[in-house]
mmCIF file of N, CA and C in Angstrom:
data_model
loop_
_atom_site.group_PDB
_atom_site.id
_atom_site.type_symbol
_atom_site.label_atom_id
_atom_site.label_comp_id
_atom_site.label_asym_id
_atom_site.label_seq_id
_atom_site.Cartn_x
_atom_site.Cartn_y
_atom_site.Cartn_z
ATOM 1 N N UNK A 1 255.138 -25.952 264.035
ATOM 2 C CA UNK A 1 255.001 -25.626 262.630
ATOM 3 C C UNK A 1 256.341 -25.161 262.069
ATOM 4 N N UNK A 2 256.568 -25.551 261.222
ATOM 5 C CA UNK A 2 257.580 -25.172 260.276
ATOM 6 C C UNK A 2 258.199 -23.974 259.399
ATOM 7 N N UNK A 3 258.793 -23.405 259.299
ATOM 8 C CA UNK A 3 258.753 -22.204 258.351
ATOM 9 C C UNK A 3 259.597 -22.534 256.918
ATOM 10 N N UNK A 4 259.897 -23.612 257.193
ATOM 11 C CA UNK A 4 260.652 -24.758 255.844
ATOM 12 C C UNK A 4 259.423 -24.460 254.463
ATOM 13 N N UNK A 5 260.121 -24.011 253.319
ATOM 14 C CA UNK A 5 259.658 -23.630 252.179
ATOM 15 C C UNK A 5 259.229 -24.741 251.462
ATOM 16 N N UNK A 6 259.289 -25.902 251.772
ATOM 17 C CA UNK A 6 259.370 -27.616 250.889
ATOM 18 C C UNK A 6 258.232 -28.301 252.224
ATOM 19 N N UNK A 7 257.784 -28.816 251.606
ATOM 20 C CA UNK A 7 256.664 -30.079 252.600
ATOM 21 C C UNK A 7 257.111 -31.272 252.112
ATOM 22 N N UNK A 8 256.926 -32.445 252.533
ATOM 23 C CA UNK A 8 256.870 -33.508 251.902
ATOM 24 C C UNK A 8 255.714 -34.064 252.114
ATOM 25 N N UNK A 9 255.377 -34.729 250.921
ATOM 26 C CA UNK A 9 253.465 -35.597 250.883
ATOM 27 C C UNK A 9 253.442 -36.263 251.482
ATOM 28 N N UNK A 10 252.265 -36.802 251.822
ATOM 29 C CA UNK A 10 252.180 -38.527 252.632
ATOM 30 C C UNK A 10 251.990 -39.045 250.829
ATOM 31 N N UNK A 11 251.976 -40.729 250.994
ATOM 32 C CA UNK A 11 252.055 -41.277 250.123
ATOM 33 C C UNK A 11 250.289 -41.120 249.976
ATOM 34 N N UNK A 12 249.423 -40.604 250.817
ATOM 35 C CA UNK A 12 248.155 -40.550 250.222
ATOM 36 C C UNK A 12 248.135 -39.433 249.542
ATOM 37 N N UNK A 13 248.604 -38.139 250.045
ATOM 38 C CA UNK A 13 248.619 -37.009 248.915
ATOM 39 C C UNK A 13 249.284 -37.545 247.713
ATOM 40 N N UNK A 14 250.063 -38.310 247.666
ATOM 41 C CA UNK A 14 251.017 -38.438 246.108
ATOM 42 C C UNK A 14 249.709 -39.391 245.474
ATOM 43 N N UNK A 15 249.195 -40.053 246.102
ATOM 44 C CA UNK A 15 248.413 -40.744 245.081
ATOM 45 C C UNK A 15 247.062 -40.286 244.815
ATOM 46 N N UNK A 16 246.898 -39.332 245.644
ATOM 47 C CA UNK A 16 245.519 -38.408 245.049
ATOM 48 C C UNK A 16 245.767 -37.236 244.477
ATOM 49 N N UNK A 17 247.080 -36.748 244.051
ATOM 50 C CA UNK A 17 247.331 -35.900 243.374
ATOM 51 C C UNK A 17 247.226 -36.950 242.174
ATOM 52 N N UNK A 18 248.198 -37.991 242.250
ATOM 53 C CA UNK A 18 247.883 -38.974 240.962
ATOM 54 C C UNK A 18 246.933 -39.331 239.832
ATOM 55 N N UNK A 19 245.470 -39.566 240.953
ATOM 56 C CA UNK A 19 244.481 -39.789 240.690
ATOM 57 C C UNK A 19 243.875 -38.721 239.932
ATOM 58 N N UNK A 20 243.871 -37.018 240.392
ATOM 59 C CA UNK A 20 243.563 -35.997 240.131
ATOM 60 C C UNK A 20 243.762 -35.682 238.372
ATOM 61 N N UNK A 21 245.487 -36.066 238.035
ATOM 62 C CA UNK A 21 245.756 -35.844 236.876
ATOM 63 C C UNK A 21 245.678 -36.720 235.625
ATOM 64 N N UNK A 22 246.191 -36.461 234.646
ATOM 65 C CA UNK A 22 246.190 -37.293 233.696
ATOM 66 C C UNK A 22 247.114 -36.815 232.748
ATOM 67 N N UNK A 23 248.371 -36.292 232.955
ATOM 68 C CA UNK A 23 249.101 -35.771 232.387
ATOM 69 C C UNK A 23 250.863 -36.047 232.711
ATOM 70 N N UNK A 24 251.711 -36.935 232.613
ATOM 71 C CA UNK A 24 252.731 -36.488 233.194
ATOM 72 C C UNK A 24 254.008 -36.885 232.228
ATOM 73 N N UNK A 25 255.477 -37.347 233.258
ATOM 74 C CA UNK A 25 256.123 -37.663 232.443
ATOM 75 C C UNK A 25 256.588 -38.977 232.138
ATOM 76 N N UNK A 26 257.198 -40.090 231.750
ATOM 77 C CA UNK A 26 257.960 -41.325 232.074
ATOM 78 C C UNK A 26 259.078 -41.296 231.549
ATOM 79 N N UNK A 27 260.002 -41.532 232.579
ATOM 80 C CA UNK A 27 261.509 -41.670 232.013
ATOM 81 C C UNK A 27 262.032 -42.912 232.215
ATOM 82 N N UNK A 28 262.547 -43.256 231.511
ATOM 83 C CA UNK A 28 263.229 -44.620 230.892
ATOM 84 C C UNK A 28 264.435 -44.630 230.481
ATOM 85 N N UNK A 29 264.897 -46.055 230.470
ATOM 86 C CA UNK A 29 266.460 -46.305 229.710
ATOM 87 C C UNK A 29 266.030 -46.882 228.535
ATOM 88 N N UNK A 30 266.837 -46.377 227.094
ATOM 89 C CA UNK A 30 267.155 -47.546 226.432
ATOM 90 C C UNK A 30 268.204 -47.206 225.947
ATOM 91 N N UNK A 31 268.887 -48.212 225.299
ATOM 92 C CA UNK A 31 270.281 -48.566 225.296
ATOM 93 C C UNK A 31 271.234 -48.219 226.861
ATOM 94 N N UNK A 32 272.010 -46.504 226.223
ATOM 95 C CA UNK A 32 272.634 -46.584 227.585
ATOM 96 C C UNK A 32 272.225 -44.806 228.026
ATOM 97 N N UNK A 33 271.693 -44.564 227.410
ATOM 98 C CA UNK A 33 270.590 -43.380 227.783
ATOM 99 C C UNK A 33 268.945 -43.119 228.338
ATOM 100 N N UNK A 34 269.335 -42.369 229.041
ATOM 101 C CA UNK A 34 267.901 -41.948 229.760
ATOM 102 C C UNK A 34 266.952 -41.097 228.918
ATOM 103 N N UNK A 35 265.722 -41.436 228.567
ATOM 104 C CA UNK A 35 264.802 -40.659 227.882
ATOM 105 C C UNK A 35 263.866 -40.147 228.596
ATOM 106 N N UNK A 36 263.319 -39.021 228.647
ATOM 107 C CA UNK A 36 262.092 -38.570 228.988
ATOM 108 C C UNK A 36 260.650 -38.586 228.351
ATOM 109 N N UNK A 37 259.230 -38.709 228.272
ATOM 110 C CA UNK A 37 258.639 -38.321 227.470
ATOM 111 C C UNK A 37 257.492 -38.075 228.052
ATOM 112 N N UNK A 38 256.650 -37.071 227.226
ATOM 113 C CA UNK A 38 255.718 -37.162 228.007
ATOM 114 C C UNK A 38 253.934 -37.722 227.341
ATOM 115 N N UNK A 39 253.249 -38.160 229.045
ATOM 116 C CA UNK A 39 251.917 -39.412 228.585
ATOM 117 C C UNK A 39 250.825 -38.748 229.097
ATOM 118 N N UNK A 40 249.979 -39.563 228.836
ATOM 119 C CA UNK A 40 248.641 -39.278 229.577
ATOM 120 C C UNK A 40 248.432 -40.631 230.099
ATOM 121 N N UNK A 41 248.141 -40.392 231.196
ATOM 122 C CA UNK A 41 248.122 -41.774 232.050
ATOM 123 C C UNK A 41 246.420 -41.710 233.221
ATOM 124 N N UNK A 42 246.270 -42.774 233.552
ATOM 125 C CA UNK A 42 245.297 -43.112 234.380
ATOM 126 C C UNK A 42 245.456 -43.867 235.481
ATOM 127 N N UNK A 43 245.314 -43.808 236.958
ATOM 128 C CA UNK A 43 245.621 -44.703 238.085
ATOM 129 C C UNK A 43 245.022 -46.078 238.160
ATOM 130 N N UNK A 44 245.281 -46.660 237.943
ATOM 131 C CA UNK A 44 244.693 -48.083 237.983
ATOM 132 C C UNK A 44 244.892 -48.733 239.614
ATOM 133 N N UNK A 45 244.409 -48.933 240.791
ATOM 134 C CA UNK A 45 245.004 -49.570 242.056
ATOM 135 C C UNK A 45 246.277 -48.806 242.187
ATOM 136 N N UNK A 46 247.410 -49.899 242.283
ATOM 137 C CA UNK A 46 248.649 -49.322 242.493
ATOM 138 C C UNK A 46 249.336 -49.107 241.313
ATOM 139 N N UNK A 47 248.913 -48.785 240.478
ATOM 140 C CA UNK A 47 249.726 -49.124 238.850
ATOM 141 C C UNK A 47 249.843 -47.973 238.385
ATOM 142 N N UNK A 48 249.810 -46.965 237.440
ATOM 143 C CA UNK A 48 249.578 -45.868 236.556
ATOM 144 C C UNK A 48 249.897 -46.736 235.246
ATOM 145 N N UNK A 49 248.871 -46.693 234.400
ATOM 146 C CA UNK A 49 248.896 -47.013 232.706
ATOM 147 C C UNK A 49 248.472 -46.149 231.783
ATOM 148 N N UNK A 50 249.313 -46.504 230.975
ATOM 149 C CA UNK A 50 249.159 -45.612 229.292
ATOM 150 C C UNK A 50 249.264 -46.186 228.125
ATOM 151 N N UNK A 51 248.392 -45.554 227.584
ATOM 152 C CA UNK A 51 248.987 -46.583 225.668
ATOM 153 C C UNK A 51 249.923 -45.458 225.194
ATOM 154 N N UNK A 52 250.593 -46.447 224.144
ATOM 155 C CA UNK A 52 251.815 -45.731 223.256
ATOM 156 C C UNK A 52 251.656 -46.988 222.618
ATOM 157 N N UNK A 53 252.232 -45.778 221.105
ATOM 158 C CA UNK A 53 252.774 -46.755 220.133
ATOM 159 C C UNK A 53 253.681 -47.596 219.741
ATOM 160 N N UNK A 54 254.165 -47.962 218.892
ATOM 161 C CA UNK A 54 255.293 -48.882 218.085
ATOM 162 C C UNK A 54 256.423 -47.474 218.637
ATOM 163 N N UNK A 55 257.169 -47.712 219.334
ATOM 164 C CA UNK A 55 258.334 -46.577 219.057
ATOM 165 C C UNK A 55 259.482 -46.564 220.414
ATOM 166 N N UNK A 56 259.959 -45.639 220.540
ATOM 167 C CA UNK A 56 261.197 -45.736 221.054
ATOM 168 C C UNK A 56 260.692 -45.725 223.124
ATOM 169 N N UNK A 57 259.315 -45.230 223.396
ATOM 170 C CA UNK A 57 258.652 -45.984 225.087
ATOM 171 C C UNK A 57 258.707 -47.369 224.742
ATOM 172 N N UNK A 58 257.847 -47.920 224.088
ATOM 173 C CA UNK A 58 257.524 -49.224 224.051
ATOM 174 C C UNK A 58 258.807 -49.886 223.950
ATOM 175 N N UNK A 59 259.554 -49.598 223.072
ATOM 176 C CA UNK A 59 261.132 -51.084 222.755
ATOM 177 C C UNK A 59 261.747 -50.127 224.470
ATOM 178 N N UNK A 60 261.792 -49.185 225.228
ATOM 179 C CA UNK A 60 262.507 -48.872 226.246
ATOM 180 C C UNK A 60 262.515 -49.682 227.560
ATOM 181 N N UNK A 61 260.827 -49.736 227.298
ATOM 182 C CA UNK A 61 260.115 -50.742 228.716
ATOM 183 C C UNK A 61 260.309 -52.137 228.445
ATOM 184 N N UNK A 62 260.081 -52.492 227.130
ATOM 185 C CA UNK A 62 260.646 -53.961 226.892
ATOM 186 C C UNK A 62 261.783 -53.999 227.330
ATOM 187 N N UNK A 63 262.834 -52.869 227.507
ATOM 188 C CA UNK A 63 264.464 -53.675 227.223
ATOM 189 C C UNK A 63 264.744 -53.281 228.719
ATOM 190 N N UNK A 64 263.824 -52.289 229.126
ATOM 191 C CA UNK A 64 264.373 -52.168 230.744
ATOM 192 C C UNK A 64 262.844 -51.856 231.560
ATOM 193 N N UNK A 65 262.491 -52.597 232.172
ATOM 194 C CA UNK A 65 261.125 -51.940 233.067
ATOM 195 C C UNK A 65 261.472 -51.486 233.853
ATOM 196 N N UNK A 66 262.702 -50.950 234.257
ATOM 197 C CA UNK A 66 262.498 -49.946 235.682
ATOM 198 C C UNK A 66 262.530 -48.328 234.651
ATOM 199 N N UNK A 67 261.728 -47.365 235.488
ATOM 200 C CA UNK A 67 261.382 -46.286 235.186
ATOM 201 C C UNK A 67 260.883 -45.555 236.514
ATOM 202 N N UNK A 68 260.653 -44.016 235.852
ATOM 203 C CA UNK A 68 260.117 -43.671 236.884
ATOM 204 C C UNK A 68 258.877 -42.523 235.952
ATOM 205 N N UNK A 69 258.080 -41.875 236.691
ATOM 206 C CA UNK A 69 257.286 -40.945 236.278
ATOM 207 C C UNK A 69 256.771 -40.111 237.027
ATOM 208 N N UNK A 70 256.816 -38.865 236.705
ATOM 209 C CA UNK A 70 256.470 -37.331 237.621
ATOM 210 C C UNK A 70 255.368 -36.485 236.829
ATOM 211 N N UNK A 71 254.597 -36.319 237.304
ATOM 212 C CA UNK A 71 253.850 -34.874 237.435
ATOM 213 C C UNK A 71 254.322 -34.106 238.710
ATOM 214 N N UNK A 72 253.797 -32.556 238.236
ATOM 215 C CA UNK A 72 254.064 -31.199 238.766
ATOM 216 C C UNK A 72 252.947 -30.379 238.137
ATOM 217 N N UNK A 73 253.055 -29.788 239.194
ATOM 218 C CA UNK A 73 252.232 -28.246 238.870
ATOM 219 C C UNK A 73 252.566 -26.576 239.722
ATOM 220 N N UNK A 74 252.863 -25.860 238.902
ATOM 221 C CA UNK A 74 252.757 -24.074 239.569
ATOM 222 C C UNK A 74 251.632 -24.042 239.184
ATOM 223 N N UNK A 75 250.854 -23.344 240.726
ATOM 224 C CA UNK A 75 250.027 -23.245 241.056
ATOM 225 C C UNK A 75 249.332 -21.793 240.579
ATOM 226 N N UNK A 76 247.973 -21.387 240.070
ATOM 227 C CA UNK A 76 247.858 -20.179 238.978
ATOM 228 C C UNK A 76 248.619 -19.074 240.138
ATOM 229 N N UNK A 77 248.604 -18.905 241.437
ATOM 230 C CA UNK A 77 249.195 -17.305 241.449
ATOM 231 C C UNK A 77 250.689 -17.518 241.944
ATOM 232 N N UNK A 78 251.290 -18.457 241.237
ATOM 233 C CA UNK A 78 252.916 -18.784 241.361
ATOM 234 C C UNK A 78 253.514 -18.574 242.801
ATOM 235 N N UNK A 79 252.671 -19.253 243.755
ATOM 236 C CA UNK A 79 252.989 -19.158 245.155
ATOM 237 C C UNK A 79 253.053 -19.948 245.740
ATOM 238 N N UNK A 80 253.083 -21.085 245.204
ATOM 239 C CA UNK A 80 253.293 -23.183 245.302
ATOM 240 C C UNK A 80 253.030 -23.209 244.189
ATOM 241 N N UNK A 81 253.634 -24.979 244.844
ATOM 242 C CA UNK A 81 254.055 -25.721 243.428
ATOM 243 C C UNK A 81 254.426 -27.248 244.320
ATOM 244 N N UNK A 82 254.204 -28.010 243.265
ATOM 245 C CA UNK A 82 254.129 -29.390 243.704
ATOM 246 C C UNK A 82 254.783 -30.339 242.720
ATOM 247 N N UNK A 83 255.183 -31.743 243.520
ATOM 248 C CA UNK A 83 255.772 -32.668 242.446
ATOM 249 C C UNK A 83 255.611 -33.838 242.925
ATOM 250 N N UNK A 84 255.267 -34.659 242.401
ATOM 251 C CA UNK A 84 255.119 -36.243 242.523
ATOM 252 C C UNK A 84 255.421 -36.596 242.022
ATOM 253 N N UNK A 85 256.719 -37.858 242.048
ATOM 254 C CA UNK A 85 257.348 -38.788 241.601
ATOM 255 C C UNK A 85 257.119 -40.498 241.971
ATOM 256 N N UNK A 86 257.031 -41.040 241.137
ATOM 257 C CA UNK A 86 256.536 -42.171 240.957
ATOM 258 C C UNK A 86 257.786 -43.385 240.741
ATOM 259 N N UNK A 87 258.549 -44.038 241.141
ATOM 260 C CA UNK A 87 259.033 -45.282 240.512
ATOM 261 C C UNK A 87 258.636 -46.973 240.410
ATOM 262 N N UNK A 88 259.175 -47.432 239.840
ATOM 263 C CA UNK A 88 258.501 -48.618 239.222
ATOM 264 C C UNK A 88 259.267 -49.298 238.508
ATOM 265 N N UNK A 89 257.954 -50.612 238.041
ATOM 266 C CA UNK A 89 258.391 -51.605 236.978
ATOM 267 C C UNK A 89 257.222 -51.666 235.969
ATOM 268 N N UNK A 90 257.559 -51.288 234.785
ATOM 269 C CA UNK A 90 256.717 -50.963 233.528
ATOM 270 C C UNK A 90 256.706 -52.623 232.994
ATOM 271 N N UNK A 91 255.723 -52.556 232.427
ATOM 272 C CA UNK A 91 254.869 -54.004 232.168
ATOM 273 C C UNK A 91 254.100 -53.471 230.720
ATOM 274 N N UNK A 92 253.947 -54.900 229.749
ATOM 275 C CA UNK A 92 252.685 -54.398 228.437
ATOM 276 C C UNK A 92 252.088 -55.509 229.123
ATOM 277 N N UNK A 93 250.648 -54.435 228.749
ATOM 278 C CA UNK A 93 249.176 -55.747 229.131
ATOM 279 C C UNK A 93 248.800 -56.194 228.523
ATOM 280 N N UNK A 94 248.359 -57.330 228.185
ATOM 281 C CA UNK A 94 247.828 -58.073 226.880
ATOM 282 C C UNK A 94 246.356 -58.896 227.497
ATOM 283 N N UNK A 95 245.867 -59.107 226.530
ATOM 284 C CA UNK A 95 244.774 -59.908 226.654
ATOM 285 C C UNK A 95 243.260 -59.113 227.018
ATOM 286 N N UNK A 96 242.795 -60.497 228.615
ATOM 287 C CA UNK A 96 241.845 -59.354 229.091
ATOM 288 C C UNK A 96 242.029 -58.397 230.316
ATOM 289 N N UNK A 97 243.460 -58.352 230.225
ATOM 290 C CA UNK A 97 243.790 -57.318 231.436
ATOM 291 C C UNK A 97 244.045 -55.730 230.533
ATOM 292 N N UNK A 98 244.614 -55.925 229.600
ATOM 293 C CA UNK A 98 245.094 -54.945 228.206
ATOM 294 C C UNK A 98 243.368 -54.806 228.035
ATOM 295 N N UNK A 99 242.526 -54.933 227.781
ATOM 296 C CA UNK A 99 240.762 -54.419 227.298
ATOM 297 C C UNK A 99 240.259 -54.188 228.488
ATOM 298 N N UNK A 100 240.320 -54.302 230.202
ATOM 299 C CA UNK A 100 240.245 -53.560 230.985
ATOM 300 C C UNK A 100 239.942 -52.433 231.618
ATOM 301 N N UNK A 101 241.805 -51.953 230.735
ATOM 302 C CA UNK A 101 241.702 -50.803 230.478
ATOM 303 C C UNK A 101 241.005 -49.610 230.103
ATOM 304 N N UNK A 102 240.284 -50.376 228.966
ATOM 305 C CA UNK A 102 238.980 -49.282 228.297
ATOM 306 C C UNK A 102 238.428 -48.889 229.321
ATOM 307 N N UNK A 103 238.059 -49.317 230.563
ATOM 308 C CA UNK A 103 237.079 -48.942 231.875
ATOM 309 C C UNK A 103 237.838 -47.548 232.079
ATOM 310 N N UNK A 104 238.871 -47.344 232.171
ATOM 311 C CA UNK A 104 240.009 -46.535 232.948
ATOM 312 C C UNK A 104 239.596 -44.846 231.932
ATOM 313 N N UNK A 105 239.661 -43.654 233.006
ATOM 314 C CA UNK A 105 239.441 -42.508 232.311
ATOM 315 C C UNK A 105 241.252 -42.869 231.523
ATOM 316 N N UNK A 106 241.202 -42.906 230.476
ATOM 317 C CA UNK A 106 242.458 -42.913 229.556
ATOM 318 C C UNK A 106 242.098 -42.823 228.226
ATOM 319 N N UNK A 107 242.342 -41.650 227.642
ATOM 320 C CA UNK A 107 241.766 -41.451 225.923
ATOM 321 C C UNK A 107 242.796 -40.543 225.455
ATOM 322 N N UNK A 108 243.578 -41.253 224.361
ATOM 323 C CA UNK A 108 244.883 -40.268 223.480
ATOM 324 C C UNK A 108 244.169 -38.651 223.378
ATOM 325 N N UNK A 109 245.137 -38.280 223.547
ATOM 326 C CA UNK A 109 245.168 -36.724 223.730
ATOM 327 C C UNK A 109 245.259 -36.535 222.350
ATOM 328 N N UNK A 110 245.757 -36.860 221.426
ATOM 329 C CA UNK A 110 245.768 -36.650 219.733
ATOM 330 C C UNK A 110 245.620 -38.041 219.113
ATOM 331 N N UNK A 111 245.153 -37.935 217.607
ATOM 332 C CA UNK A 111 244.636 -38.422 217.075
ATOM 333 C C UNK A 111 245.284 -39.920 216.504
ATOM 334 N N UNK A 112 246.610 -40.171 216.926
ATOM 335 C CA UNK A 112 247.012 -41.215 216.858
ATOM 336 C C UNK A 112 246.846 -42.537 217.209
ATOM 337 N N UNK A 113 247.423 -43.582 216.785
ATOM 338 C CA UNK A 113 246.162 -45.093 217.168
ATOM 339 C C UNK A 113 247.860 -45.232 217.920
ATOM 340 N N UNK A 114 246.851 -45.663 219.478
ATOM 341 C CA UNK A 114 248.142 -46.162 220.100
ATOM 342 C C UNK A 114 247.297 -47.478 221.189
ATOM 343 N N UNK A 115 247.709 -48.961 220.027
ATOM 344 C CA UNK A 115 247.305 -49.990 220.556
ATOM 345 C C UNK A 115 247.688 -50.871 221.988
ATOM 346 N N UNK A 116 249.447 -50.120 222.192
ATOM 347 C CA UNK A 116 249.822 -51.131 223.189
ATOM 348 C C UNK A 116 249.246 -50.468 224.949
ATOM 349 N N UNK A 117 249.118 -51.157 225.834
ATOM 350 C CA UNK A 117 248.642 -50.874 226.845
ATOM 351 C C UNK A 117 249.941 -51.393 227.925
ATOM 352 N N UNK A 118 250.685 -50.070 228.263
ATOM 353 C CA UNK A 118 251.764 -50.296 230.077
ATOM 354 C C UNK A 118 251.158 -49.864 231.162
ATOM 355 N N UNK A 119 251.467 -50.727 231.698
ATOM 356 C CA UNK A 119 251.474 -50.343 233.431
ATOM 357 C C UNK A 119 252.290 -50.017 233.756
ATOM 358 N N UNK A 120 252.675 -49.575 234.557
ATOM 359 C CA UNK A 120 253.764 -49.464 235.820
ATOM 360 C C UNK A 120 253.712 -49.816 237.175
ATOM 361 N N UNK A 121 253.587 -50.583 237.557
ATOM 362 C CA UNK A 121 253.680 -51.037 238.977
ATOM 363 C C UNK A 121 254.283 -50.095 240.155
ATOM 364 N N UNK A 122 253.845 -49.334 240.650
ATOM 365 C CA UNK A 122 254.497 -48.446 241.293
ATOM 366 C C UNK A 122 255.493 -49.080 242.983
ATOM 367 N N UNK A 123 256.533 -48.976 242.924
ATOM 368 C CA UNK A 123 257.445 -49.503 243.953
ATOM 369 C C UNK A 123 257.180 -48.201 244.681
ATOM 370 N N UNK A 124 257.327 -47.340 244.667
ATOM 371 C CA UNK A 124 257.541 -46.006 245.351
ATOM 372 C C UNK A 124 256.882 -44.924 244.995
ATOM 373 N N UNK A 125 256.617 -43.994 245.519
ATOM 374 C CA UNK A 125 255.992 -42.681 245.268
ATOM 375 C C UNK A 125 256.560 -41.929 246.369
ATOM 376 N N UNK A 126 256.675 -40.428 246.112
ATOM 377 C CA UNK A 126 257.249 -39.725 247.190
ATOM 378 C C UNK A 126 256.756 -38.143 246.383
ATOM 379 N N UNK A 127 256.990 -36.963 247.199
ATOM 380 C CA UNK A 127 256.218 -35.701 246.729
ATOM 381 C C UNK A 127 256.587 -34.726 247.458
ATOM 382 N N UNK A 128 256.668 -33.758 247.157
ATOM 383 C CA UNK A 128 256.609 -32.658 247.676
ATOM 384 C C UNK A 128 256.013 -31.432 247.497
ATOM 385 N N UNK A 129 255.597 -30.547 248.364
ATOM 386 C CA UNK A 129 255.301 -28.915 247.867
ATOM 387 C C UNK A 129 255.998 -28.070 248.742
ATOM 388 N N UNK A 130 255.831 -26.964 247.646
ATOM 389 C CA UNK A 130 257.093 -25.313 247.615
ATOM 390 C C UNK A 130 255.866 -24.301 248.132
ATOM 391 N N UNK A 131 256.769 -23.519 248.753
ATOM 392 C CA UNK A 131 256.216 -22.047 248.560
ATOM 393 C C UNK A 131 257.207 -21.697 248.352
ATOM 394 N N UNK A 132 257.469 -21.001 247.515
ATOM 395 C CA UNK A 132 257.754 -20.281 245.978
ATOM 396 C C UNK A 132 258.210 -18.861 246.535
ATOM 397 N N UNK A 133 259.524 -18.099 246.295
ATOM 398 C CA UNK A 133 259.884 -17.353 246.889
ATOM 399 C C UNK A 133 260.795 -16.905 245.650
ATOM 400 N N UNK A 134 259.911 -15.996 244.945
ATOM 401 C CA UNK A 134 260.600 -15.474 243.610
ATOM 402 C C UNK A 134 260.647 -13.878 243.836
ATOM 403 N N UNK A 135 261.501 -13.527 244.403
ATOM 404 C CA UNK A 135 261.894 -12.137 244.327
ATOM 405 C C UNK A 135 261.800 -11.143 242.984
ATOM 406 N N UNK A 136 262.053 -12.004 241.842
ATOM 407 C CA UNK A 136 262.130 -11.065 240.998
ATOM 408 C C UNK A 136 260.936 -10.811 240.292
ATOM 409 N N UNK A 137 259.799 -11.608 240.683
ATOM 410 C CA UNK A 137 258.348 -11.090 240.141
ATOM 411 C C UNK A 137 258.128 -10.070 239.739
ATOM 412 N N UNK A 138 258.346 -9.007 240.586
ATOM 413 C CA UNK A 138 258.538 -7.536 240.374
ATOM 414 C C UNK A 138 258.836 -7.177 239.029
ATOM 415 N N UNK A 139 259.609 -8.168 238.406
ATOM 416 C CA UNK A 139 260.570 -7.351 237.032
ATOM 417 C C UNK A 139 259.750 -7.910 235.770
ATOM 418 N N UNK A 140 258.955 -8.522 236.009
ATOM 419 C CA UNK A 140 257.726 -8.847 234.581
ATOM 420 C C UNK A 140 256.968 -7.986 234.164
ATOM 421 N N UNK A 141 256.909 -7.762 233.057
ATOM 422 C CA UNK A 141 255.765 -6.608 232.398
ATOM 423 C C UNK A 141 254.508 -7.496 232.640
ATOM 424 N N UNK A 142 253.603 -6.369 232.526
ATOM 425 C CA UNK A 142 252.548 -6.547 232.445
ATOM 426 C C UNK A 142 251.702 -5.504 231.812
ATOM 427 N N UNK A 143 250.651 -6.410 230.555
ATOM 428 C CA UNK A 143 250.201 -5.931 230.017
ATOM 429 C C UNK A 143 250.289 -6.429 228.226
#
């Protein structure tokens, strides 16, 4: 056994943490910058998909499909913490693979109409968890 503060996942923990959430991030190129943003996504097989609108994800994945995407979580008594990272090739679905989708737990988090439907093809996944070694806990109020 280890006394190493970091674990690394098997690729089945990364994808059942995957499965678990519906919240993360996707980062992308467009032009000659890296963007971050963040989705609500659903596991499809090996894929993770999300809708988004007309805007600066959608023209990113058109102009470059490699990306990557992470969820994380601190854990409620800040004593782990976890991260899964995802890379890939982002794809729009159209047709009857794009209406599919509807099967998939995936429903906009706000009230916006967001018609287009990406995948991501996942090339890789990899993960890790912390135990969390914050000395200065001590110095937070409380109350």
């Amino acid at each position: 056994m280890s006394d190493s503060p970091t674990t690394t996942l098997s690729e089945r923990e990364c994808w059942d943490l995957l499965g678990q959430h519906e919240f993360g991030r996707l980062a992308y190129h467009l032009t000659d910058e890296v963007h971050i943003a963040p989705v609500n996504y659903a596991v499809d097989r090996d894929r993770l998909v999300f809708r988004t609108a007309e805007g600066s994800k959608l023209l990113g994945v058109v102009m470059d499909s490699d990306v990557a995407f992470e969820i994380d979580q601190v854990d409620d008594d800040a004593e782990t913490a976890w991260s899964v990272v995802a890379r890939g090739t982002a794809g729009i679905l159209e047709g009857q693979e794009a209406r599919e989708v509807d099967n998939l737990r995936l429903r906009p988090w706000v009230g916006t109409e967001k018609f287009n439907v990406v995948a991501i093809t996942v090339t890789e996944v990899s993960g890790r968890s912390f135990a969390l070694s914050r000395p200065w806990r001590h110095l937070r109020r409380h109350g």
